[in-house]
Amino acid sequence: MNKLSIRLSLAFALVTWLVIAVIALAMGEAMDRSFRSYVSQRSSEGAGANMAAMLEQYYVDHQGWDGVQAVIAPGTGSDSQQKEGRGRRGQNFVLVDPTGMVIAATDVTRIGTQVDVSAQELMLPIQADGQEIAKLILDTPGIQALGDAEEQFLSNLTTTLLATAVGAGLIAALVGGILAWQFGRPIRQLTAAVRQMAGGDRGEDVAVQGTEEVLELAQAFNHLSRSLVHQETLRQHMAANVAHELRTPVTVLRSRLEAILDDMYPLDKEQIIVAHDQTLHLARLVEDLRQLTLAEAGQIPLERQQIEPGELARRTLDSFMPLALDAEISLKTELAADLPVIKVDVDRIRQVLGNVLANALRHTPTGGTIELRVLRQAKQVRFEISNTGSSLTPEQLEHLFEPFWRADESRNRNGGGSGLGLAIARQLVQLHGGRMWAEQLPDHLSFVFDLPI
């Protein structure tokens, strides 16, 4: 009873039956009134025609209207004490002269009164020798009782109307049930797909046909399914990458310690430095993972303060100057003159710039150039960090901000870095209400991010 198809079927049936019932009742009442009115009018017209013929003959036979009251209403003649009566067949007749004076009437109290003949609906002329000598007004008493044959005809008509209404209601209920089942079919398909997804079967799109709302629901489900598959793939890759990144320094540290225990290496400061470097690498990796997790969950608190973007860029660039000199890489900066003050977490934005600059230093060849540009874009401040020597395909650009992703597929970490810097940088920019992306130009690769003013 709680199924959508059953509810829709009942709703269709209820509405259909209500509409049919109202129409049937209205039509039945209208037909009954119209038929009774028609029969009464035809009866009145027939009785009036007969009475008019009788009155014309009476006038010819009596050469006047003396005693005509007995013809109009038998039993109400001039000598009778009866003041009111009913004409033949229950009709009320009023006989008036050409001036509208009542000569005779079923209701004797009207004799001698004046009648406005222009306001009468049913009126027949009384003629003699080709001239109109009077008028017969048919004052109908209303809808009269029907005869047996007429009552039987009206009963048969009502029965036919009722049977037609019931048949139409059954057909409408059947059609409504079919339509309700068709409407519920896409929902059942999506329900089955959700159950398959819950069972671990993901990734296949649901082909659903239906209304615009159902199609939007199916598209949203397919998008959700693909997103879950993508997120699951990323999770698996990240788990594998984390295991690999942890295994490398742990393996080096373990082998070094085992070699010392086996007296293959002396226990001196040099060996301790090697072990210490590996522990520092592990600490950086764990800290980067922690920051990425917090940033993705939006749980990194931001201590915003106002600062000039140019000053922020210069501070960060100055801290990388010694590394650039050692690598023989040129650092350049270009600051717009109309930069507004921004309100950001200074340490976090310096971390963003630092992660991008560190990545650029690792991928810029000796003699190359790294340029930091800061400019204003509408209601935002834009930071652009570009470096020469890097070339990525559009497909590689799509994966550039994924954790542990690298273009050369190499696992070598001699160049430093945990593979999480760009992912952390993008999340930090998004926490500030901005966005970050990369652009490949003919001679350099640019990392761009906007921060709201």
Short mmCIF file of C-alpha atoms in Angstrom, two decimals:
data_model
loop_
_atom_site.label_atom_id
_atom_site.label_comp_id
_atom_site.label_asym_id
_atom_site.label_seq_id
_atom_site.Cartn_x
_atom_site.Cartn_y
_atom_site.Cartn_z
CA MET A 1 0.00 0.00 0.00
CA ASN A 2 2.98 2.26 0.52
CA LYS A 3 4.38 1.69 -2.99
CA LEU A 4 4.56 4.65 -5.35
CA SER A 5 2.75 2.81 -8.17
CA ILE A 6 -0.15 1.86 -5.88
CA ARG A 7 -0.41 5.40 -4.52
CA LEU A 8 -0.40 6.85 -8.03
CA SER A 9 -3.00 4.31 -9.20
CA LEU A 10 -5.28 5.15 -6.29
CA ALA A 11 -4.77 8.87 -6.89
CA PHE A 12 -5.59 8.50 -10.60
CA ALA A 13 -8.65 6.37 -9.81
CA LEU A 14 -9.92 8.74 -7.11
CA VAL A 15 -9.58 11.85 -9.25
CA THR A 16 -11.11 10.09 -12.26
CA TRP A 17 -14.08 8.75 -10.29
CA LEU A 18 -14.71 12.13 -8.70
CA VAL A 19 -14.68 13.89 -12.08
CA ILE A 20 -16.89 11.25 -13.69
CA ALA A 21 -19.31 11.31 -10.75
CA VAL A 22 -19.64 15.09 -10.88
CA ILE A 23 -20.13 15.06 -14.66
CA ALA A 24 -22.63 12.18 -14.48
CA LEU A 25 -24.67 13.86 -11.74
CA ALA A 26 -24.67 17.18 -13.56
CA MET A 27 -25.62 15.59 -16.88
CA GLY A 28 -28.31 13.45 -15.26
CA GLU A 29 -29.86 16.42 -13.51
CA ALA A 30 -29.68 18.54 -16.66
CA MET A 31 -31.23 15.81 -18.81
CA ASP A 32 -34.02 15.21 -16.29
CA ARG A 33 -34.91 18.89 -16.11
CA SER A 34 -34.60 19.42 -19.85
CA PHE A 35 -36.68 16.35 -20.70
CA ARG A 36 -39.43 17.22 -18.21
CA SER A 37 -39.48 20.82 -19.42
CA TYR A 38 -39.64 19.65 -23.02
CA VAL A 39 -42.51 17.25 -22.31
CA SER A 40 -44.40 19.95 -20.38
CA GLN A 41 -43.91 22.50 -23.13
CA ARG A 42 -45.01 20.08 -25.84
CA SER A 43 -48.02 19.11 -23.75
CA SER A 44 -48.91 22.76 -23.20
CA GLU A 45 -48.56 23.58 -26.86
CA GLY A 46 -50.78 20.64 -27.83
CA ALA A 47 -53.43 21.50 -25.25
CA GLY A 48 -53.30 25.15 -26.29
CA ALA A 49 -53.79 24.31 -29.97
CA ASN A 50 -56.83 22.14 -29.13
CA MET A 51 -58.28 24.83 -26.87
CA ALA A 52 -57.73 27.50 -29.55
CA ALA A 53 -59.62 25.39 -32.10
CA MET A 54 -62.48 24.85 -29.64
CA LEU A 55 -62.68 28.57 -28.88
CA GLU A 56 -62.72 29.52 -32.56
CA GLN A 57 -65.59 27.08 -33.14
CA TYR A 58 -67.37 28.35 -30.02
CA TYR A 59 -67.17 31.94 -31.25
CA VAL A 60 -68.59 30.97 -34.65
CA ASP A 61 -71.40 28.94 -33.10
CA HIS A 62 -72.38 31.56 -30.48
CA GLN A 63 -71.39 34.73 -32.35
CA GLY A 64 -69.62 35.96 -29.21
CA TRP A 65 -68.01 34.97 -25.97
CA ASP A 66 -71.02 34.61 -23.73
CA GLY A 67 -70.64 31.49 -21.58
CA VAL A 68 -67.08 30.81 -22.80
CA GLN A 69 -65.87 30.47 -19.19
CA ALA A 70 -67.39 26.98 -19.10
CA VAL A 71 -65.15 26.01 -22.04
CA ILE A 72 -61.99 27.42 -20.48
CA ALA A 73 -62.60 25.87 -17.06
CA PRO A 74 -65.53 23.49 -16.79
CA GLY A 75 -67.38 23.95 -13.50
CA THR A 76 -66.49 27.63 -13.14
CA GLY A 77 -69.21 29.27 -15.17
CA SER A 78 -70.88 32.53 -14.33
CA ASP A 79 -73.41 30.86 -12.07
CA SER A 80 -70.87 28.77 -10.22
CA GLN A 81 -69.63 29.60 -6.72
CA GLN A 82 -66.17 28.24 -7.57
CA LYS A 83 -63.63 31.02 -7.82
CA GLU A 84 -60.63 29.01 -8.96
CA GLY A 85 -60.20 26.01 -11.20
CA ARG A 86 -57.85 24.15 -13.48
CA GLY A 87 -58.40 23.77 -17.19
CA ARG A 88 -58.30 20.61 -19.21
CA ARG A 89 -55.20 18.45 -18.68
CA GLY A 90 -54.07 20.65 -15.84
CA GLN A 91 -53.41 23.67 -18.05
CA ASN A 92 -54.15 27.26 -17.09
CA PHE A 93 -55.70 29.26 -19.91
CA VAL A 94 -56.40 32.97 -20.16
CA LEU A 95 -58.59 34.35 -22.99
CA VAL A 96 -58.09 38.06 -23.69
CA ASP A 97 -59.55 40.42 -26.29
CA PRO A 98 -57.28 42.36 -28.68
CA THR A 99 -56.85 45.10 -26.03
CA GLY A 100 -55.60 42.65 -23.38
CA MET A 101 -58.79 42.51 -21.29
CA VAL A 102 -59.35 39.07 -19.74
CA ILE A 103 -62.56 37.51 -21.12
CA ALA A 104 -62.25 34.12 -19.46
CA ALA A 105 -59.60 32.33 -17.41
CA THR A 106 -59.01 29.17 -15.50
CA ASP A 107 -58.58 31.41 -12.48
CA VAL A 108 -61.89 33.30 -12.48
CA THR A 109 -60.44 36.05 -10.30
CA ARG A 110 -58.50 37.29 -13.32
CA ILE A 111 -61.63 37.92 -15.41
CA GLY A 112 -61.93 41.60 -16.20
CA THR A 113 -58.30 42.41 -15.43
CA GLN A 114 -55.81 43.79 -17.92
CA VAL A 115 -52.92 41.66 -19.23
CA ASP A 116 -49.75 42.87 -20.96
CA VAL A 117 -49.88 40.60 -24.01
CA SER A 118 -46.37 41.66 -25.11
CA ALA A 119 -44.88 39.99 -22.02
CA GLN A 120 -46.43 36.56 -22.63
CA GLU A 121 -44.29 33.69 -23.89
CA LEU A 122 -46.93 31.13 -24.96
CA MET A 123 -49.82 32.79 -26.75
CA LEU A 124 -52.03 31.65 -29.66
CA PRO A 125 -54.27 33.88 -31.84
CA ILE A 126 -58.04 33.18 -32.03
CA GLN A 127 -59.37 34.02 -35.50
CA ALA A 128 -62.77 34.22 -37.17
CA ASP A 129 -63.40 35.13 -40.80
CA GLY A 130 -59.64 35.76 -41.20
CA GLN A 131 -59.50 38.32 -38.40
CA GLU A 132 -57.94 38.02 -34.94
CA ILE A 133 -60.73 38.34 -32.41
CA ALA A 134 -58.86 37.26 -29.25
CA LYS A 135 -55.70 35.70 -27.88
CA LEU A 136 -55.30 32.54 -25.83
CA ILE A 137 -52.52 32.75 -23.25
CA LEU A 138 -51.07 29.46 -22.01
CA ASP A 139 -50.14 30.12 -18.40
CA THR A 140 -48.23 26.87 -17.74
CA PRO A 141 -48.23 25.75 -14.10
CA GLY A 142 -44.61 24.50 -14.30
CA ILE A 143 -43.13 21.11 -15.00
CA GLN A 144 -45.90 18.55 -15.04
CA ALA A 145 -45.80 14.92 -13.99
CA LEU A 146 -44.64 12.54 -16.70
CA GLY A 147 -46.57 9.64 -18.04
CA ASP A 148 -45.49 6.03 -17.63
CA ALA A 149 -43.82 5.86 -21.05
CA GLU A 150 -41.96 9.11 -20.46
CA GLU A 151 -40.87 8.02 -16.99
CA GLN A 152 -39.61 4.73 -18.45
CA PHE A 153 -37.67 6.57 -21.16
CA LEU A 154 -36.05 8.85 -18.59
CA SER A 155 -35.19 5.86 -16.37
CA ASN A 156 -33.56 4.02 -19.29
CA LEU A 157 -31.56 7.15 -20.16
CA THR A 158 -30.35 7.50 -16.56
CA THR A 159 -29.35 3.82 -16.41
CA THR A 160 -27.39 4.15 -19.65
CA LEU A 161 -25.60 7.24 -18.35
CA LEU A 162 -24.72 5.47 -15.09
CA ALA A 163 -23.39 2.40 -16.92
CA THR A 164 -21.33 4.61 -19.22
CA ALA A 165 -19.87 6.48 -16.24
CA VAL A 166 -18.95 3.23 -14.46
CA GLY A 167 -17.36 1.83 -17.62
CA ALA A 168 -15.39 5.02 -18.21
CA GLY A 169 -14.25 4.96 -14.58
CA LEU A 170 -13.01 1.37 -14.87
CA ILE A 171 -11.15 2.12 -18.10
CA ALA A 172 -9.62 5.26 -16.57
CA ALA A 173 -8.57 3.29 -13.47
CA LEU A 174 -6.92 0.64 -15.67
CA VAL A 175 -5.10 3.25 -17.75
CA GLY A 176 -4.08 5.05 -14.54
CA GLY A 177 -2.65 1.82 -13.14
CA ILE A 178 -0.62 1.24 -16.31
CA LEU A 179 0.67 4.82 -16.27
CA ALA A 180 1.51 4.57 -12.58
CA TRP A 181 3.49 1.40 -13.23
CA GLN A 182 5.33 3.14 -16.08
CA PHE A 183 6.07 6.16 -13.87
CA GLY A 184 7.43 3.93 -11.13
CA ARG A 185 9.63 1.88 -13.45
CA PRO A 186 12.59 4.35 -13.54
CA ILE A 187 12.47 4.59 -9.75
CA ARG A 188 12.63 0.81 -9.50
CA GLN A 189 15.62 0.77 -11.86
CA LEU A 190 17.43 3.37 -9.76
CA THR A 191 16.59 1.45 -6.60
CA ALA A 192 18.11 -1.70 -8.08
CA ALA A 193 21.21 0.27 -9.10
CA VAL A 194 21.56 1.70 -5.58
CA ARG A 195 21.37 -1.79 -4.12
CA GLN A 196 24.05 -2.96 -6.55
CA MET A 197 26.21 -0.02 -5.52
CA ALA A 198 25.70 -0.88 -1.87
CA GLY A 199 26.83 -4.41 -2.69
CA GLY A 200 30.08 -3.10 -4.17
CA ASP A 201 29.12 -3.06 -7.87
CA ARG A 202 29.94 0.50 -8.94
CA GLY A 203 30.84 2.38 -12.06
CA GLU A 204 28.08 1.37 -14.50
CA ASP A 205 25.70 4.11 -15.61
CA VAL A 206 21.96 3.57 -15.29
CA ALA A 207 20.07 4.00 -18.58
CA VAL A 208 16.74 5.46 -17.48
CA GLN A 209 13.98 6.90 -19.65
CA GLY A 210 11.25 9.08 -18.22
CA THR A 211 10.30 12.61 -17.32
CA GLU A 212 12.79 15.45 -17.04
CA GLU A 213 12.88 15.11 -13.25
CA VAL A 214 13.59 11.37 -13.47
CA LEU A 215 16.33 11.96 -16.04
CA GLU A 216 17.94 14.56 -13.77
CA LEU A 217 17.79 12.07 -10.90
CA ALA A 218 19.38 9.37 -13.06
CA GLN A 219 22.13 11.75 -14.20
CA ALA A 220 22.81 12.74 -10.59
CA PHE A 221 23.01 9.07 -9.63
CA ASN A 222 25.38 8.28 -12.50
CA HIS A 223 27.56 11.24 -11.53
CA LEU A 224 27.58 10.03 -7.93
CA SER A 225 28.49 6.51 -9.04
CA ARG A 226 31.38 7.74 -11.18
CA SER A 227 32.56 10.02 -8.37
CA LEU A 228 32.56 7.12 -5.92
CA VAL A 229 34.57 5.00 -8.34
CA HIS A 230 37.01 7.86 -8.87
CA GLN A 231 37.34 8.48 -5.13
CA GLU A 232 37.82 4.78 -4.47
CA THR A 233 40.54 4.66 -7.12
CA LEU A 234 42.23 7.69 -5.59
CA ARG A 235 41.98 6.14 -2.14
CA GLN A 236 43.57 2.92 -3.33
CA HIS A 237 46.32 4.78 -5.15
CA MET A 238 46.94 6.99 -2.16
CA ALA A 239 47.10 4.01 0.17
CA ALA A 240 49.59 2.34 -2.17
CA ASN A 241 51.63 5.53 -2.49
CA VAL A 242 51.65 6.14 1.26
CA ALA A 243 52.82 2.58 1.82
CA HIS A 244 55.55 3.04 -0.76
CA GLU A 245 56.66 6.41 0.59
CA LEU A 246 56.82 5.04 4.12
CA ARG A 247 58.51 1.84 3.08
CA THR A 248 61.43 3.56 1.36
CA PRO A 249 62.82 5.52 4.37
CA VAL A 250 61.88 2.73 6.78
CA THR A 251 63.75 0.21 4.63
CA VAL A 252 66.80 2.47 4.45
CA LEU A 253 66.69 3.08 8.20
CA ARG A 254 66.19 -0.59 9.00
CA SER A 255 68.97 -1.79 6.70
CA ARG A 256 71.33 0.82 8.09
CA LEU A 257 70.58 -0.18 11.69
CA GLU A 258 70.87 -3.88 10.89
CA ALA A 259 74.22 -3.25 9.22
CA ILE A 260 75.42 -1.44 12.34
CA LEU A 261 74.19 -4.32 14.51
CA ASP A 262 76.03 -6.76 12.28
CA ASP A 263 79.21 -4.63 12.58
CA MET A 264 79.09 -3.90 8.85
CA TYR A 265 79.03 -0.17 9.61
CA PRO A 266 80.62 1.52 12.58
CA LEU A 267 78.37 3.22 15.09
CA ASP A 268 79.62 6.74 14.43
CA LYS A 269 78.19 10.18 13.75
CA GLU A 270 78.02 9.66 9.99
CA GLN A 271 75.69 6.67 10.36
CA ILE A 272 73.58 8.52 12.90
CA ILE A 273 73.22 11.43 10.43
CA VAL A 274 71.96 9.04 7.74
CA ALA A 275 69.42 7.55 10.14
CA HIS A 276 68.42 11.02 11.31
CA ASP A 277 67.80 12.18 7.73
CA GLN A 278 65.46 9.24 7.14
CA THR A 279 63.51 9.99 10.32
CA LEU A 280 63.19 13.63 9.23
CA HIS A 281 61.87 12.45 5.87
CA LEU A 282 59.35 10.24 7.65
CA ALA A 283 58.31 13.14 9.89
CA ARG A 284 57.79 15.43 6.88
CA LEU A 285 55.71 12.79 5.11
CA VAL A 286 53.52 12.17 8.14
CA GLU A 287 53.05 15.91 8.70
CA ASP A 288 52.14 16.46 5.05
CA LEU A 289 49.58 13.65 5.23
CA ARG A 290 48.12 15.16 8.38
CA GLN A 291 47.84 18.61 6.83
CA LEU A 292 46.27 17.24 3.63
CA THR A 293 43.69 15.29 5.62
CA LEU A 294 42.82 18.34 7.74
CA ALA A 295 42.65 20.60 4.69
CA GLU A 296 40.36 18.24 2.78
CA ALA A 297 38.07 18.08 5.83
CA GLY A 298 38.14 21.88 6.22
CA GLN A 299 39.46 21.56 9.77
CA ILE A 300 42.51 23.79 9.48
CA PRO A 301 41.80 27.00 11.42
CA LEU A 302 42.69 30.20 9.57
CA GLU A 303 44.10 33.16 11.47
CA ARG A 304 43.33 35.89 8.98
CA GLN A 305 45.09 39.24 8.99
CA GLN A 306 45.46 42.04 6.49
CA ILE A 307 48.60 42.13 4.39
CA GLU A 308 49.78 43.57 1.10
CA PRO A 309 50.09 40.82 -1.54
CA GLY A 310 53.36 42.30 -2.80
CA GLU A 311 54.98 42.10 0.63
CA LEU A 312 53.78 38.50 1.02
CA ALA A 313 55.28 37.56 -2.35
CA ARG A 314 58.63 39.26 -1.62
CA ARG A 315 59.02 37.58 1.77
CA THR A 316 58.42 34.13 0.33
CA LEU A 317 60.65 34.70 -2.69
CA ASP A 318 63.52 35.97 -0.52
CA SER A 319 63.46 32.77 1.55
CA PHE A 320 64.03 30.72 -1.65
CA MET A 321 66.82 32.90 -3.00
CA PRO A 322 69.69 30.81 -1.51
CA LEU A 323 68.26 27.59 -2.96
CA ALA A 324 67.85 29.23 -6.36
CA LEU A 325 71.43 30.52 -6.31
CA ASP A 326 72.75 27.05 -5.46
CA ALA A 327 70.74 25.57 -8.34
CA GLU A 328 71.78 28.40 -10.67
CA ILE A 329 68.14 29.32 -11.29
CA SER A 330 67.00 32.91 -11.78
CA LEU A 331 64.15 34.17 -9.58
CA LYS A 332 62.08 37.09 -10.88
CA THR A 333 59.10 38.97 -9.52
CA GLU A 334 56.52 41.29 -11.08
CA LEU A 335 54.10 43.15 -8.83
CA ALA A 336 51.19 45.27 -10.08
CA ALA A 337 50.98 48.83 -8.79
CA ASP A 338 47.30 48.80 -7.75
CA LEU A 339 47.27 45.75 -5.51
CA PRO A 340 44.69 45.97 -2.71
CA VAL A 341 45.15 44.65 0.81
CA ILE A 342 43.90 41.08 1.33
CA LYS A 343 42.81 39.38 4.55
CA VAL A 344 44.34 35.90 4.71
CA ASP A 345 46.19 33.51 6.98
CA VAL A 346 49.69 34.73 6.15
CA ASP A 347 51.47 31.53 7.19
CA ARG A 348 49.13 29.34 5.13
CA ILE A 349 49.44 31.46 1.98
CA ARG A 350 53.24 31.50 2.41
CA GLN A 351 52.98 27.72 2.66
CA VAL A 352 51.06 27.68 -0.64
CA LEU A 353 53.66 29.85 -2.34
CA GLY A 354 56.45 27.82 -0.77
CA ASN A 355 55.04 24.49 -1.97
CA VAL A 356 54.63 25.78 -5.53
CA LEU A 357 58.08 27.41 -5.57
CA ALA A 358 59.70 24.25 -4.17
CA ASN A 359 58.01 22.22 -6.90
CA ALA A 360 59.21 24.72 -9.52
CA LEU A 361 62.80 24.52 -8.24
CA ARG A 362 62.77 20.72 -8.53
CA HIS A 363 61.57 20.82 -12.15
CA THR A 364 63.49 23.83 -13.49
CA PRO A 365 66.81 22.97 -15.17
CA THR A 366 70.07 24.78 -14.44
CA GLY A 367 70.01 28.22 -16.02
CA GLY A 368 66.23 28.28 -16.04
CA THR A 369 63.91 30.97 -14.71
CA ILE A 370 61.13 31.08 -12.12
CA GLU A 371 58.89 34.14 -12.13
CA LEU A 372 56.33 35.20 -9.52
CA ARG A 373 53.70 37.67 -10.73
CA VAL A 374 51.00 39.28 -8.59
CA LEU A 375 48.21 41.25 -10.22
CA ARG A 376 44.63 42.31 -9.67
CA GLN A 377 41.71 40.54 -11.37
CA ALA A 378 38.32 42.22 -10.73
CA LYS A 379 37.53 41.46 -7.06
CA GLN A 380 40.46 39.08 -6.67
CA VAL A 381 44.23 39.08 -6.38
CA ARG A 382 45.97 36.64 -8.70
CA PHE A 383 49.31 34.91 -8.02
CA GLU A 384 51.14 33.31 -10.95
CA ILE A 385 54.28 31.18 -10.50
CA SER A 386 55.80 30.07 -13.79
CA ASN A 387 58.95 28.07 -14.48
CA THR A 388 60.77 27.13 -17.64
CA GLY A 389 61.75 23.62 -18.60
CA SER A 390 58.47 21.89 -17.71
CA SER A 391 56.06 20.54 -20.30
CA LEU A 392 52.89 18.63 -19.46
CA THR A 393 50.07 17.28 -21.60
CA PRO A 394 46.44 18.31 -20.94
CA GLU A 395 45.81 14.89 -19.43
CA GLN A 396 48.76 15.29 -17.08
CA LEU A 397 47.51 18.73 -16.02
CA GLU A 398 44.27 17.13 -14.82
CA HIS A 399 46.21 14.93 -12.37
CA LEU A 400 48.75 17.53 -11.30
CA PHE A 401 47.12 18.26 -7.94
CA GLU A 402 46.43 14.65 -6.98
CA PRO A 403 48.42 13.34 -3.98
CA PHE A 404 51.67 11.53 -4.91
CA TRP A 405 51.09 12.01 -8.65
CA ARG A 406 54.16 12.61 -10.81
CA ALA A 407 54.56 13.01 -14.53
CA ASP A 408 57.55 10.67 -15.03
CA GLU A 409 56.01 7.74 -13.07
CA SER A 410 59.36 7.46 -11.29
CA ARG A 411 59.56 6.50 -7.63
CA ASN A 412 62.88 8.24 -7.17
CA ARG A 413 62.78 10.73 -4.33
CA ASN A 414 66.35 11.98 -4.64
CA GLY A 415 64.96 15.34 -5.67
CA GLY A 416 63.11 15.66 -2.35
CA GLY A 417 59.48 16.34 -1.72
CA SER A 418 56.67 14.12 -0.50
CA GLY A 419 54.37 14.43 -3.51
CA LEU A 420 51.72 16.17 -1.41
CA GLY A 421 52.76 19.82 -1.68
CA LEU A 422 50.54 20.80 -4.63
CA ALA A 423 47.54 18.93 -3.22
CA ILE A 424 47.95 20.74 0.11
CA ALA A 425 48.41 24.08 -1.66
CA ARG A 426 45.15 23.74 -3.60
CA GLN A 427 43.20 22.75 -0.48
CA LEU A 428 44.57 25.75 1.44
CA VAL A 429 43.59 28.11 -1.39
CA GLN A 430 40.08 26.65 -1.43
CA LEU A 431 39.83 27.14 2.35
CA HIS A 432 40.41 30.86 1.68
CA GLY A 433 37.53 30.90 -0.84
CA GLY A 434 39.84 30.92 -3.87
CA ARG A 435 40.72 28.49 -6.62
CA MET A 436 43.96 27.11 -8.06
CA TRP A 437 44.89 25.58 -11.40
CA ALA A 438 47.81 25.04 -13.78
CA GLU A 439 48.35 26.23 -17.34
CA GLN A 440 50.83 24.86 -19.87
CA LEU A 441 52.18 27.58 -22.16
CA PRO A 442 54.62 27.07 -25.05
CA ASP A 443 57.75 27.97 -23.09
CA HIS A 444 56.76 27.50 -19.45
CA LEU A 445 54.36 25.96 -16.94
CA SER A 446 52.29 28.31 -14.75
CA PHE A 447 50.57 27.69 -11.43
CA VAL A 448 47.81 30.22 -10.85
CA PHE A 449 45.60 30.87 -7.85
CA ASP A 450 43.12 33.63 -7.04
CA LEU A 451 42.27 34.97 -3.59
CA PRO A 452 39.21 37.13 -2.90
CA ILE A 453 39.80 40.72 -1.83
#
